[in-house]
Amino acid sequence: FARELAPGDGLYLPPRFAHHGVSTHMGCLTYSVGFRAPSRSELLESFAAHAARRLAEDDRYTDAGIGPCATAEAGAIDAAAVERLRSLVRVALDAALEDDAFVEQWAGCALTAPKRPAAAASTVLHGGRWHAADGEWPADLLGNQMDERDDGELDGIGGGGIDSAANALDGLDHLSPPYIVQAILGASAEIGCLRRAEGSVFAFVQAETSGGANRLFVDGEEVPVGSDAAQHLQVLCAGGLISAAELRGPLRDSVELQRLVERLLREDFLWVDLEI
């Protein structure tokens, strides 16, 4: 069938539905966005590679007990050797499949693995707001720099409220990860929201599945999460933009979440949008 879309329209096409889009006039652009599910072969390859990292380097195939081949059979791979290989692989895969924690870790890593190279960290003006991953902010936006303070000296605010959070900004580098977290806690109008780095994928394995605490995965890697931060992972994974207002309550509840957000900012998984 043929369908003409008005400006701003979108058309969903189910998987395996062949299509051909054309512009109807010179001032028109069409975009096709695909969501590619992994194939069974890709999942198997990923699982096997992940399982292989569990094994010791000296866990090797041996042929002890297999007698030498007769001259007429030189070069032959006999049934005993094939069965040993089968057993070696089966034992390793069975052990991995029976380990629920391992399967959860593999699933989190596999389903968040980047499908294309990550965007380079940069300072960008986006939608009227500056956001940066590399800390190189425009000089006229930074104002006076505050005295440097080591991250380890900063105590969590917890339920201290806006005044104590605002006071915690004293002595922190302007727009450093600890500064950003404390500015959110203090309801500073300077921080509008946090944004995932372009192309980054966040997901978490729910406690109901794991039988323990929620587990966070970002771009194919598990990110260690403290026990009291684990209950707040949904706020980080729900969308590409995380409003400061939405994040403020969980940050006040969890010092470990404060540390987690600082780490994600420091490692360029999260960027910050400034209200200007």
Tab-separated table of C-alpha atoms in Angstrom:
chain	number	residue	atom	x	y	z
A	1	PHE	CA	0.000	0.000	0.000
A	2	ALA	CA	1.048	3.636	-0.367
A	3	ARG	CA	0.773	6.226	2.372
A	4	GLU	CA	1.662	9.920	2.197
A	5	LEU	CA	2.749	11.437	5.503
A	6	ALA	CA	2.261	15.022	6.605
A	7	PRO	CA	5.172	17.012	8.089
A	8	GLY	CA	6.085	15.560	11.491
A	9	ASP	CA	4.252	12.262	10.943
A	10	GLY	CA	5.809	8.893	11.695
A	11	LEU	CA	4.878	5.490	10.291
A	12	TYR	CA	5.644	2.262	12.164
A	13	LEU	CA	6.438	-0.763	10.024
A	14	PRO	CA	6.606	-4.225	11.636
A	15	PRO	CA	9.763	-6.329	11.330
A	16	ARG	CA	10.336	-7.975	7.930
A	17	PHE	CA	7.998	-5.490	6.235
A	18	ALA	CA	9.686	-4.310	3.035
A	19	HIS	CA	9.315	-0.598	2.365
A	20	HIS	CA	10.564	2.208	0.171
A	21	GLY	CA	10.277	5.853	1.212
A	22	VAL	CA	10.662	8.788	-1.166
A	23	SER	CA	10.511	12.556	-0.742
A	24	THR	CA	7.547	14.159	-2.462
A	25	HIS	CA	9.231	17.510	-3.126
A	26	MET	CA	12.631	19.201	-2.918
A	27	GLY	CA	12.052	20.634	0.562
A	28	CYS	CA	11.246	17.238	2.078
A	29	LEU	CA	13.505	14.856	3.985
A	30	THR	CA	12.596	11.309	5.014
A	31	TYR	CA	14.337	9.276	7.703
A	32	SER	CA	14.171	5.538	8.253
A	33	VAL	CA	15.049	4.381	11.779
A	34	GLY	CA	15.562	0.684	12.404
A	35	PHE	CA	15.748	-1.311	15.638
A	36	ARG	CA	17.778	-4.441	15.051
A	37	ALA	CA	17.227	-7.460	17.300
A	38	PRO	CA	20.195	-9.799	17.850
A	39	SER	CA	20.178	-13.089	15.977
A	40	ARG	CA	20.409	-16.423	17.754
A	41	SER	CA	23.912	-16.909	16.336
A	42	GLU	CA	25.017	-13.520	17.719
A	43	LEU	CA	23.606	-14.349	21.149
A	44	LEU	CA	25.319	-17.741	21.151
A	45	GLU	CA	28.632	-16.208	20.113
A	46	SER	CA	28.300	-13.539	22.812
A	47	PHE	CA	27.381	-16.049	25.528
A	48	ALA	CA	30.242	-18.386	24.644
A	49	ALA	CA	32.746	-15.520	24.684
A	50	HIS	CA	31.395	-14.314	28.035
A	51	ALA	CA	31.520	-17.836	29.478
A	52	ALA	CA	35.080	-18.320	28.245
A	53	ARG	CA	36.249	-15.447	30.439
A	54	ARG	CA	35.232	-17.490	33.496
A	55	LEU	CA	37.709	-20.249	32.698
A	56	ALA	CA	41.291	-20.538	33.882
A	57	GLU	CA	44.043	-20.295	31.283
A	58	ASP	CA	45.367	-23.736	32.254
A	59	ASP	CA	41.947	-25.412	31.839
A	60	ARG	CA	42.885	-27.175	28.610
A	61	TYR	CA	42.049	-30.158	26.450
A	62	THR	CA	44.171	-33.222	27.149
A	63	ASP	CA	44.467	-36.534	25.337
A	64	ALA	CA	45.857	-38.597	28.185
A	65	GLY	CA	44.857	-42.231	27.860
A	66	ILE	CA	44.339	-42.137	24.104
A	67	GLY	CA	46.731	-44.538	22.421
A	68	PRO	CA	48.778	-43.691	19.318
A	69	CYS	CA	47.079	-44.146	15.964
A	70	ALA	CA	48.098	-46.959	13.683
A	71	THR	CA	50.135	-45.929	10.658
A	72	ALA	CA	47.112	-46.308	8.377
A	73	GLU	CA	45.137	-43.901	10.586
A	74	ALA	CA	47.684	-41.096	10.807
A	75	GLY	CA	45.937	-37.729	10.772
A	76	ALA	CA	42.575	-39.176	11.788
A	77	ILE	CA	40.528	-37.600	14.617
A	78	ASP	CA	38.978	-40.552	16.390
A	79	ALA	CA	35.648	-40.746	18.222
A	80	ALA	CA	37.296	-40.580	21.654
A	81	ALA	CA	38.915	-37.222	20.854
A	82	VAL	CA	35.640	-35.821	19.512
A	83	GLU	CA	33.803	-36.950	22.642
A	84	ARG	CA	36.411	-35.333	24.884
A	85	LEU	CA	36.000	-32.048	23.030
A	86	ARG	CA	32.223	-32.287	23.283
A	87	SER	CA	32.423	-32.926	27.024
A	88	LEU	CA	34.876	-30.070	27.578
A	89	VAL	CA	32.546	-27.567	25.891
A	90	ARG	CA	29.342	-28.989	27.380
A	91	VAL	CA	30.630	-28.844	30.963
A	92	ALA	CA	31.711	-25.215	30.573
A	93	LEU	CA	28.438	-24.095	28.950
A	94	ASP	CA	26.244	-26.074	31.368
A	95	ALA	CA	28.038	-24.541	34.350
A	96	ALA	CA	27.537	-21.056	32.914
A	97	LEU	CA	23.854	-21.628	32.102
A	98	GLU	CA	23.158	-22.930	35.612
A	99	ASP	CA	24.701	-19.837	37.211
A	100	ASP	CA	21.802	-17.353	37.427
A	101	ALA	CA	24.002	-14.430	38.460
A	102	PHE	CA	26.291	-15.049	35.493
A	103	VAL	CA	23.408	-15.288	33.011
A	104	GLU	CA	21.992	-12.001	34.340
A	105	GLN	CA	25.373	-10.335	33.959
A	106	TRP	CA	25.765	-11.652	30.412
A	107	ALA	CA	22.236	-10.542	29.469
A	108	GLY	CA	22.825	-7.048	30.845
A	109	CYS	CA	26.133	-6.708	29.008
A	110	ALA	CA	24.851	-8.198	25.743
A	111	LEU	CA	21.672	-6.128	25.577
A	112	THR	CA	23.392	-2.812	26.324
A	113	ALA	CA	26.491	-3.350	24.173
A	114	PRO	CA	26.992	-0.407	21.770
A	115	LYS	CA	26.026	-1.144	18.182
A	116	ARG	CA	28.216	1.673	16.857
A	117	PRO	CA	31.249	3.652	18.080
A	118	ALA	CA	30.481	5.942	21.011
A	119	ALA	CA	30.241	9.654	20.329
A	120	ALA	CA	33.326	11.623	21.268
A	121	ALA	CA	33.014	13.659	24.445
A	122	SER	CA	32.508	17.299	23.577
A	123	THR	CA	30.882	20.547	24.579
A	124	VAL	CA	27.759	21.116	22.514
A	125	LEU	CA	25.016	23.713	22.439
A	126	HIS	CA	21.857	21.638	22.272
A	127	GLY	CA	18.348	23.027	22.390
A	128	GLY	CA	19.523	26.281	23.932
A	129	ARG	CA	21.527	24.555	26.673
A	130	TRP	CA	25.182	23.720	27.051
A	131	HIS	CA	26.092	20.180	27.908
A	132	ALA	CA	29.560	18.733	28.175
A	133	ALA	CA	31.232	15.438	28.861
A	134	ASP	CA	34.851	16.556	28.884
A	135	GLY	CA	34.669	19.473	31.309
A	136	GLU	CA	35.731	22.086	28.734
A	137	TRP	CA	33.019	24.652	29.341
A	138	PRO	CA	32.812	28.075	27.674
A	139	ALA	CA	34.784	30.595	29.717
A	140	ASP	CA	31.925	33.100	29.893
A	141	LEU	CA	29.636	30.409	31.305
A	142	LEU	CA	31.916	29.235	34.061
A	143	GLY	CA	32.287	32.453	36.032
A	144	ASN	CA	34.708	32.350	38.942
A	145	GLN	CA	36.259	28.965	39.589
A	146	MET	CA	35.999	27.659	43.130
A	147	ASP	CA	38.912	26.189	45.048
A	148	GLU	CA	39.720	22.593	44.217
A	149	ARG	CA	38.643	19.960	46.684
A	150	ASP	CA	39.313	16.250	46.609
A	151	ASP	CA	36.228	14.115	45.907
A	152	GLY	CA	36.964	11.917	48.891
A	153	GLU	CA	36.480	14.822	51.300
A	154	LEU	CA	32.868	15.363	50.315
A	155	ASP	CA	30.323	13.858	52.676
A	156	GLY	CA	26.896	12.909	51.330
A	157	ILE	CA	24.041	15.277	52.004
A	158	GLY	CA	21.406	12.612	52.577
A	159	GLY	CA	18.347	14.321	54.036
A	160	GLY	CA	20.148	17.547	54.928
A	161	GLY	CA	17.866	19.728	52.816
A	162	ILE	CA	18.420	22.609	50.418
A	163	ASP	CA	20.484	24.838	52.723
A	164	SER	CA	23.016	22.148	53.576
A	165	ALA	CA	23.242	21.094	49.926
A	166	ALA	CA	23.850	24.669	48.835
A	167	ASN	CA	26.565	25.049	51.479
A	168	ALA	CA	28.210	21.870	50.190
A	169	LEU	CA	28.988	23.654	46.907
A	170	ASP	CA	31.567	25.791	48.693
A	171	GLY	CA	35.058	24.557	47.892
A	172	LEU	CA	34.049	22.377	44.929
A	173	ASP	CA	35.255	22.903	41.374
A	174	HIS	CA	32.484	24.565	39.428
A	175	LEU	CA	30.628	21.925	37.367
A	176	SER	CA	32.755	19.042	38.609
A	177	PRO	CA	30.708	15.842	39.180
A	178	PRO	CA	30.436	16.457	42.968
A	179	TYR	CA	29.388	20.059	42.282
A	180	ILE	CA	26.676	18.928	39.858
A	181	VAL	CA	25.257	16.407	42.335
A	182	GLN	CA	25.229	18.935	45.171
A	183	ALA	CA	23.662	21.571	42.906
A	184	ILE	CA	20.828	19.145	42.113
A	185	LEU	CA	20.383	18.413	45.814
A	186	GLY	CA	20.240	22.143	46.505
A	187	ALA	CA	17.589	22.737	43.811
A	188	SER	CA	19.945	25.050	41.933
A	189	ALA	CA	18.349	26.515	38.817
A	190	GLU	CA	21.756	26.134	37.150
A	191	ILE	CA	21.285	22.406	36.496
A	192	GLY	CA	18.309	21.646	34.277
A	193	CYS	CA	18.737	17.931	33.714
A	194	LEU	CA	21.213	15.163	33.068
A	195	ARG	CA	21.468	13.553	29.671
A	196	ARG	CA	22.827	10.176	28.665
A	197	ALA	CA	25.891	10.392	26.451
A	198	GLU	CA	24.894	10.138	22.818
A	199	GLY	CA	24.420	6.499	21.851
A	200	SER	CA	24.774	5.158	25.408
A	201	VAL	CA	22.420	2.393	26.538
A	202	PHE	CA	21.362	2.054	30.194
A	203	ALA	CA	19.471	-0.950	31.594
A	204	PHE	CA	19.084	-2.786	34.877
A	205	VAL	CA	18.251	-6.344	35.901
A	206	GLN	CA	15.411	-6.251	38.396
A	207	ALA	CA	15.791	-7.718	41.862
A	208	GLU	CA	12.787	-9.979	41.231
A	209	THR	CA	14.815	-11.636	38.485
A	210	SER	CA	18.187	-11.718	40.189
A	211	GLY	CA	16.945	-12.674	43.633
A	212	GLY	CA	19.114	-9.917	45.076
A	213	ALA	CA	19.616	-6.218	44.405
A	214	ASN	CA	19.040	-4.489	41.071
A	215	ARG	CA	22.106	-4.519	38.798
A	216	LEU	CA	23.055	-1.659	36.447
A	217	PHE	CA	24.528	-2.101	32.960
A	218	VAL	CA	25.816	0.673	30.708
A	219	ASP	CA	27.183	0.174	27.197
A	220	GLY	CA	27.953	-3.502	27.628
A	221	GLU	CA	29.533	-3.289	31.085
A	222	GLU	CA	28.184	-3.848	34.589
A	223	VAL	CA	28.539	-0.777	36.797
A	224	PRO	CA	28.965	-1.584	40.506
A	225	VAL	CA	26.040	-0.259	42.535
A	226	GLY	CA	25.744	0.114	46.301
A	227	SER	CA	22.849	-1.619	48.013
A	228	ASP	CA	20.899	1.545	48.866
A	229	ALA	CA	21.392	2.942	45.345
A	230	ALA	CA	20.100	-0.223	43.656
A	231	GLN	CA	16.464	0.610	44.428
A	232	HIS	CA	16.740	3.877	42.477
A	233	LEU	CA	18.182	2.573	39.190
A	234	GLN	CA	14.924	2.988	37.301
A	235	VAL	CA	15.260	6.768	37.426
A	236	LEU	CA	18.590	6.476	35.562
A	237	CYS	CA	17.296	3.989	32.985
A	238	ALA	CA	13.815	5.324	32.201
A	239	GLY	CA	14.825	7.770	29.471
A	240	GLY	CA	17.595	9.698	27.790
A	241	LEU	CA	16.864	12.847	29.805
A	242	ILE	CA	16.760	12.814	33.607
A	243	SER	CA	15.310	15.965	35.124
A	244	ALA	CA	17.044	17.383	38.171
A	245	ALA	CA	13.698	17.557	39.975
A	246	GLU	CA	13.048	13.854	39.363
A	247	LEU	CA	16.532	12.875	40.520
A	248	ARG	CA	16.633	15.086	43.622
A	249	GLY	CA	14.535	12.863	45.902
A	250	PRO	CA	16.442	9.628	45.189
A	251	LEU	CA	19.756	11.479	45.621
A	252	ARG	CA	18.661	12.710	49.055
A	253	ASP	CA	17.676	9.156	50.001
A	254	SER	CA	20.939	7.544	48.931
A	255	VAL	CA	24.522	8.699	49.410
A	256	GLU	CA	25.585	5.726	47.277
A	257	LEU	CA	23.397	7.014	44.437
A	258	GLN	CA	25.189	10.357	44.718
A	259	ARG	CA	28.497	8.549	44.266
A	260	LEU	CA	27.090	6.530	41.352
A	261	VAL	CA	25.882	9.647	39.509
A	262	GLU	CA	29.261	11.305	40.103
A	263	ARG	CA	30.978	8.283	38.581
A	264	LEU	CA	28.673	8.213	35.544
A	265	LEU	CA	29.377	11.911	34.984
A	266	ARG	CA	33.111	11.451	35.433
A	267	GLU	CA	33.234	8.538	32.977
A	268	ASP	CA	31.177	10.410	30.346
A	269	PHE	CA	28.130	8.140	30.520
A	270	LEU	CA	26.083	11.145	31.673
A	271	TRP	CA	26.298	14.733	30.497
A	272	VAL	CA	24.778	17.760	32.179
A	273	ASP	CA	22.442	20.336	30.676
A	274	LEU	CA	22.655	23.849	32.080
A	275	GLU	CA	19.803	26.310	32.161
A	276	ILE	CA	21.133	29.464	30.431
